[in-house]
PDB file of C-alpha atoms in Angstrom:
ATOM      1  CA  ARG A1317      93.045 122.592  62.261  1.00 51.00           C
ATOM      2  CA  ALA A1318      94.200 121.454  58.986  1.00 57.00           C
ATOM      3  CA  ASP A1319      96.498 123.329  58.232  1.00 69.00           C
ATOM      4  CA  LEU A1320      97.819 122.683  61.383  1.00 69.00           C
ATOM      5  CA  ARG A1321      98.772 119.038  60.628  1.00 65.00           C
ATOM      6  CA  THR A1322     100.400 119.828  56.855  1.00 70.00           C
ATOM      7  CA  SER A1323     102.873 122.351  58.783  1.00 75.00           C
ATOM      8  CA  ALA A1324     103.298 119.135  61.075  1.00 73.00           C
ATOM      9  CA  VAL A1325     103.805 116.129  58.413  1.00 69.00           C
ATOM     10  CA  GLU A1326     105.018 118.889  56.310  1.00 71.00           C
ATOM     11  CA  ASP A1327     107.829 119.173  59.439  1.00 75.00           C
ATOM     12  CA  ASN A1328     108.046 115.648  59.680  1.00 70.00           C
ATOM     13  CA  ILE A1329     108.538 115.210  56.005  1.00 66.00           C
ATOM     14  CA  ARG A1330     111.557 117.641  55.705  1.00 71.00           C
ATOM     15  CA  ARG A1331     113.737 116.055  58.688  1.00 71.00           C
ATOM     16  CA  MET A1332     112.935 111.767  57.651  1.00 67.00           C
ATOM     17  CA  ILE A1333     113.648 113.500  53.702  1.00 68.00           C
ATOM     18  CA  GLY A1334     114.788 116.058  52.757  1.00 72.00           C
ATOM     19  CA  THR A1335     112.070 118.310  51.217  1.00 71.00           C
ATOM     20  CA  ASP A1336     108.507 118.859  51.883  1.00 68.00           C
ATOM     21  CA  PHE A1337     105.240 117.861  50.819  1.00 67.00           C
ATOM     22  CA  ASP A1338     104.692 119.210  47.506  1.00 73.00           C
ATOM     23  CA  GLY A1339     108.733 117.757  46.797  1.00 74.00           C
ATOM     24  CA  TYR A1340     107.082 113.990  48.807  1.00 67.00           C
ATOM     25  CA  ARG A1341     105.054 114.200  46.485  1.00 68.00           C
ATOM     26  CA  ARG A1342     107.248 114.907  43.834  1.00 72.00           C
ATOM     27  CA  MET A1343     108.903 111.926  44.701  1.00 68.00           C
ATOM     28  CA  LEU A1344     106.715 109.228  44.136  1.00 63.00           C
ATOM     29  CA  THR A1345     105.140 110.699  40.858  1.00 65.00           C
ATOM     30  CA  ALA A1346     107.941 110.534  39.220  1.00 65.00           C
ATOM     31  CA  SER A1347     109.669 106.998  40.189  1.00 60.00           C
ATOM     32  CA  ASN A1348     106.643 105.421  41.028  1.00 54.00           C
ATOM     33  CA  PHE A1349     107.535 104.266  44.767  1.00 54.00           C
ATOM     34  CA  ILE A1350     105.512 104.501  47.825  1.00 54.00           C
ATOM     35  CA  PRO A1351     108.550 104.215  51.021  1.00 59.00           C
ATOM     36  CA  GLN A1352     105.360 102.267  52.432  1.00 61.00           C
ATOM     37  CA  GLY A1353     106.920 103.001  55.729  1.00 61.00           C
ATOM     38  CA  LEU A1354     107.453 106.400  55.622  1.00 58.00           C
ATOM     39  CA  LEU A1355     103.768 106.255  54.075  1.00 60.00           C
ATOM     40  CA  ASN A1356     102.516 104.793  57.394  1.00 66.00           C
ATOM     41  CA  ASP A1357     103.971 107.485  58.783  1.00 64.00           C
ATOM     42  CA  VAL A1358     101.800 110.323  56.969  1.00 61.00           C
ATOM     43  CA  SER A1359      98.858 108.503  56.939  1.00 63.00           C
ATOM     44  CA  ASN A1360      99.402 108.137  60.787  1.00 66.00           C
ATOM     45  CA  PHE A1361     100.674 110.553  62.097  1.00 62.00           C
ATOM     46  CA  ARG A1362      98.743 112.999  65.142  1.00 63.00           C
ATOM     47  CA  TYR A1363      99.647 116.415  65.615  1.00 61.00           C
ATOM     48  CA  PRO A1364     100.318 116.224  69.502  1.00 66.00           C
ATOM     49  CA  LEU A1365      97.239 118.357  70.607  1.00 71.00           C
ATOM     50  CA  GLN A1366      95.380 117.735  73.536  1.00 78.00           C
ATOM     51  CA  VAL A1367      92.323 120.105  74.537  1.00 78.00           C
ATOM     52  CA  LEU A1368      90.026 120.289  77.035  1.00 79.00           C
ATOM     53  CA  LEU A1369      86.159 122.219  76.042  1.00 74.00           C
ATOM     54  CA  VAL A1370      84.212 123.101  79.272  1.00 76.00           C
ATOM     55  CA  GLY A1371      81.104 125.295  79.370  1.00 73.00           C
ATOM     56  CA  TYR A1372      77.381 125.014  79.837  1.00 72.00           C
ATOM     57  CA  ASP A1373      73.918 125.981  77.461  1.00 73.00           C
ATOM     58  CA  GLY A1374      71.248 126.139  77.468  1.00 75.00           C
ATOM     59  CA  ALA A1375      71.153 121.783  77.693  1.00 76.00           C
ATOM     60  CA  GLY A1376      73.630 121.856  81.226  1.00 74.00           C
ATOM     61  CA  CYS A1377      77.270 121.908  81.993  1.00 74.00           C
ATOM     62  CA  HIS A1378      79.037 120.080  78.970  1.00 75.00           C
ATOM     63  CA  VAL A1379      83.023 118.927  79.205  1.00 78.00           C
ATOM     64  CA  PHE A1380      85.249 118.106  75.902  1.00 76.00           C
ATOM     65  CA  ASN A1381      88.105 116.324  75.012  1.00 76.00           C
ATOM     66  CA  ILE A1382      89.824 117.129  71.578  1.00 75.00           C
ATOM     67  CA  GLU A1383      92.787 115.639  70.152  1.00 72.00           C
ATOM     68  CA  ASP A1384      92.174 114.563  67.249  1.00 65.00           C
ATOM     69  CA  ASN A1385      88.776 114.263  67.309  1.00 62.00           C
ATOM     70  CA  VAL A1386      85.958 116.043  69.437  1.00 58.00           C
ATOM     71  CA  ILE A1387      85.068 113.330  72.637  1.00 66.00           C
ATOM     72  CA  ASN A1388      82.303 114.403  74.162  1.00 64.00           C
ATOM     73  CA  ALA A1389      82.915 112.787  77.556  1.00 69.00           C
ATOM     74  CA  ASP A1390      79.182 114.650  79.443  1.00 65.00           C
ATOM     75  CA  ASP A1391      77.940 110.634  80.205  1.00 70.00           C
ATOM     76  CA  ALA A1392      81.564 109.947  82.509  1.00 69.00           C
ATOM     77  CA  ALA A1393      81.368 113.776  83.363  1.00 70.00           C
ATOM     78  CA  PHE A1394      85.131 114.333  84.079  1.00 78.00           C
ATOM     79  CA  ALA A1395      88.128 114.085  81.593  1.00 80.00           C
ATOM     80  CA  CYS A1396      91.708 113.784  81.311  1.00 84.00           C
ATOM     81  CA  VAL A1397      93.847 115.418  78.925  1.00 84.00           C
ATOM     82  CA  GLY A1398      98.246 115.171  78.448  1.00 85.00           C
ATOM     83  CA  SER A1399     100.478 112.803  80.077  1.00 86.00           C
ATOM     84  CA  GLY A1400      99.826 112.101  83.527  1.00 90.00           C
ATOM     85  CA  GLY A1401      95.676 111.492  82.055  1.00 88.00           C
ATOM     86  CA  PRO A1402      96.343 108.563  82.712  1.00 89.00           C
ATOM     87  CA  ASN A1403      96.476 108.193  86.442  1.00 93.00           C
ATOM     88  CA  ALA A1404      94.399 110.746  86.830  1.00 91.00           C
ATOM     89  CA  LEU A1405      91.317 108.479  85.257  1.00 87.00           C
ATOM     90  CA  VAL A1406      92.440 106.488  87.548  1.00 90.00           C
ATOM     91  CA  SER A1407      92.146 108.399  90.615  1.00 90.00           C
ATOM     92  CA  LEU A1408      88.423 109.669  89.381  1.00 87.00           C
ATOM     93  CA  GLY A1409      87.340 106.777  88.137  1.00 84.00           C
ATOM     94  CA  SER A1410      87.598 105.311  91.561  1.00 86.00           C
ATOM     95  CA  ARG A1411      85.561 107.221  93.187  1.00 80.00           C
ATOM     96  CA  PRO A1412      81.642 108.090  93.317  1.00 70.00           C
ATOM     97  CA  TYR A1413      82.603 111.110  91.097  1.00 67.00           C
ATOM     98  CA  ARG A1414      78.575 111.450  89.074  1.00 72.00           C
ATOM     99  CA  LYS A1415      77.876 115.282  86.634  1.00 73.00           C
ATOM    100  CA  ASN A1416      75.915 115.720  90.284  1.00 78.00           C
ATOM    101  CA  ILE A1417      78.612 116.556  92.758  1.00 83.00           C
ATOM    102  CA  PRO A1418      78.575 119.047  95.392  1.00 87.00           C
ATOM    103  CA  LEU A1419      81.000 121.502  93.738  1.00 89.00           C
ATOM    104  CA  ALA A1420      83.387 121.167  96.466  1.00 92.00           C
ATOM    105  CA  GLU A1421      83.877 117.149  97.028  1.00 90.00           C
ATOM    106  CA  ALA A1422      83.858 118.292  92.655  1.00 89.00           C
ATOM    107  CA  VAL A1423      86.690 120.548  93.283  1.00 92.00           C
ATOM    108  CA  PHE A1424      88.534 118.209  96.039  1.00 93.00           C
ATOM    109  CA  VAL A1425      88.322 115.321  93.653  1.00 91.00           C
ATOM    110  CA  ALA A1426      89.402 116.769  90.704  1.00 91.00           C
ATOM    111  CA  TYR A1427      92.850 118.281  92.393  1.00 94.00           C
ATOM    112  CA  GLU A1428      92.901 114.493  94.193  1.00 93.00           C
ATOM    113  CA  ALA A1429      93.284 112.849  89.951  1.00 93.00           C
ATOM    114  CA  LYS A1430      95.513 115.919  88.948  1.00 94.00           C
ATOM    115  CA  ARG A1431      98.423 115.881  91.627  1.00 95.00           C
ATOM    116  CA  THR A1432      97.626 111.287  91.078  1.00 94.00           C
ATOM    117  CA  SER A1433      99.181 113.017  88.066  1.00 94.00           C
ATOM    118  CA  GLU A1434     101.719 113.884  89.337  1.00 94.00           C
ATOM    119  CA  ILE A1435     103.812 110.419  88.948  1.00 93.00           C
ATOM    120  CA  ALA A1436     103.962 110.800  84.934  1.00 92.00           C
ATOM    121  CA  VAL A1437     106.806 112.724  83.450  1.00 90.00           C
ATOM    122  CA  GLY A1438     106.996 115.886  82.907  1.00 87.00           C
ATOM    123  CA  VAL A1439     103.327 117.107  84.433  1.00 91.00           C
ATOM    124  CA  GLY A1440     103.886 119.667  86.754  1.00 89.00           C
ATOM    125  CA  SER A1441     103.473 120.131  90.184  1.00 90.00           C
ATOM    126  CA  THR A1442     102.115 123.984  89.696  1.00 91.00           C
ATOM    127  CA  THR A1443      97.741 123.616  89.536  1.00 91.00           C
ATOM    128  CA  ASP A1444      94.588 126.293  88.898  1.00 91.00           C
ATOM    129  CA  ILE A1445      91.696 125.348  88.876  1.00 92.00           C
ATOM    130  CA  GLY A1446      88.762 127.038  87.372  1.00 89.00           C
ATOM    131  CA  ILE A1447      85.407 126.904  88.570  1.00 89.00           C
ATOM    132  CA  VAL A1448      82.623 127.466  85.614  1.00 83.00           C
ATOM    133  CA  GLN A1449      79.088 126.941  86.866  1.00 82.00           C
ATOM    134  CA  GLN A1450      75.957 128.299  84.956  1.00 77.00           C
ATOM    135  CA  GLY A1451      74.321 131.606  84.949  1.00 82.00           C
ATOM    136  CA  ARG A1452      77.677 132.515  87.469  1.00 85.00           C
ATOM    137  CA  LYS A1453      80.620 134.268  86.248  1.00 88.00           C
ATOM    138  CA  PRO A1454      83.582 131.979  85.641  1.00 86.00           C
ATOM    139  CA  TYR A1455      86.378 132.368  87.691  1.00 91.00           C
ATOM    140  CA  PHE A1456      90.158 130.670  89.135  1.00 93.00           C
ATOM    141  CA  LEU A1457      90.273 130.498  93.031  1.00 95.00           C
ATOM    142  CA  ASN A1458      93.916 131.887  94.134  1.00 95.00           C
ATOM    143  CA  PRO A1459      96.323 129.821  95.636  1.00 95.00           C
ATOM    144  CA  THR A1460      95.700 130.397  99.299  1.00 96.00           C
ATOM    145  CA  GLN A1461      92.776 128.479  98.307  1.00 97.00           C
ATOM    146  CA  ILE A1462      94.962 125.999  96.985  1.00 96.00           C
ATOM    147  CA  GLN A1463      96.654 125.603  99.642  1.00 96.00           C
ATOM    148  CA  LYS A1464      93.966 124.963 101.906  1.00 97.00           C
ATOM    149  CA  ILE A1465      92.590 122.398 100.185  1.00 96.00           C
ATOM    150  CA  GLU A1466      96.292 120.605  99.583  1.00 96.00           C
ATOM    151  CA  SER A1467      96.803 120.454 103.621  1.00 95.00           C
ATOM    152  CA  ILE A1468      92.754 118.654 102.920  1.00 95.00           C
ATOM    153  CA  ARG A1469      94.341 116.373 100.480  1.00 93.00           C
ATOM    154  CA  LEU A1470      97.346 116.484 102.642  1.00 93.00           C
ATOM    155  CA  ALA A1471      95.568 115.001 105.888  1.00 90.00           C
ATOM    156  CA  ARG A1472      92.874 112.070 104.764  1.00 87.00           C
ATOM    157  CA  GLN A1473      96.338 110.763 103.395  1.00 85.00           C
ATOM    158  CA  LYS A1474      97.287 109.038 107.028  1.00 86.00           C
ATOM    159  CA  LEU A1475      95.060 107.064 109.343  1.00 87.00           C
ATOM    160  CA  SER A1476      94.145 108.522 112.179  1.00 87.00           C
ATOM    161  CA  SER A1477      95.224 106.790 115.246  1.00 90.00           C
ATOM    162  CA  SER A1478      92.163 104.073 115.335  1.00 92.00           C
ATOM    163  CA  GLU A1479      92.415 102.937 112.347  1.00 91.00           C
ATOM    164  CA  HIS A1480      96.458 102.333 113.034  1.00 89.00           C
ATOM    165  CA  SER A1481      95.916 100.112 115.838  1.00 93.00           C
ATOM    166  CA  ALA A1482      93.361  98.757 113.544  1.00 93.00           C
ATOM    167  CA  ILE A1483      96.006  98.054 111.525  1.00 93.00           C
ATOM    168  CA  GLN A1484      98.394  96.877 113.761  1.00 92.00           C
ATOM    169  CA  ARG A1485      96.795  94.533 115.696  1.00 93.00           C
ATOM    170  CA  MET A1486      95.641  92.070 112.204  1.00 94.00           C
ATOM    171  CA  LEU A1487      99.287  92.031 111.718  1.00 94.00           C
ATOM    172  CA  LYS A1488     100.968  91.163 115.141  1.00 80.00           C
TER     173      LYS A1488
END
């Protein structure tokens, strides 16, 4: 991980001042001059990588969000990454999502959050759903199964005729 960060910082420095990290160090040593903006950029550089790690051990299931550091998301029971992550977090946070939620509901709520995240720039519509359960081999839902979940999601977005009528009466 440190090598990846160093490489990314070097690429950034090379683009900005035309030398690698060692050349930058030599420049600083030779001139006793530290360009503060560049020093801040190097110090605050973040390698653009986000990973969700999900698994289980003897203590149960775990969710880790890995960016610049590792965040154990076990207490929240969910985590999101990527440009759509904030939108997905709002979706998940607005639901009664908890650790002991039934699997079918968890899959639906997670799928719904992923679809909500698609309003963010850079989030594609392709969705894979992997299931990790203690005592079972991990597996993925197939496209037909995911389409069925999408059909359920779309049906839930529409008001029933009685709900529509009730709201319509309030508006008169």
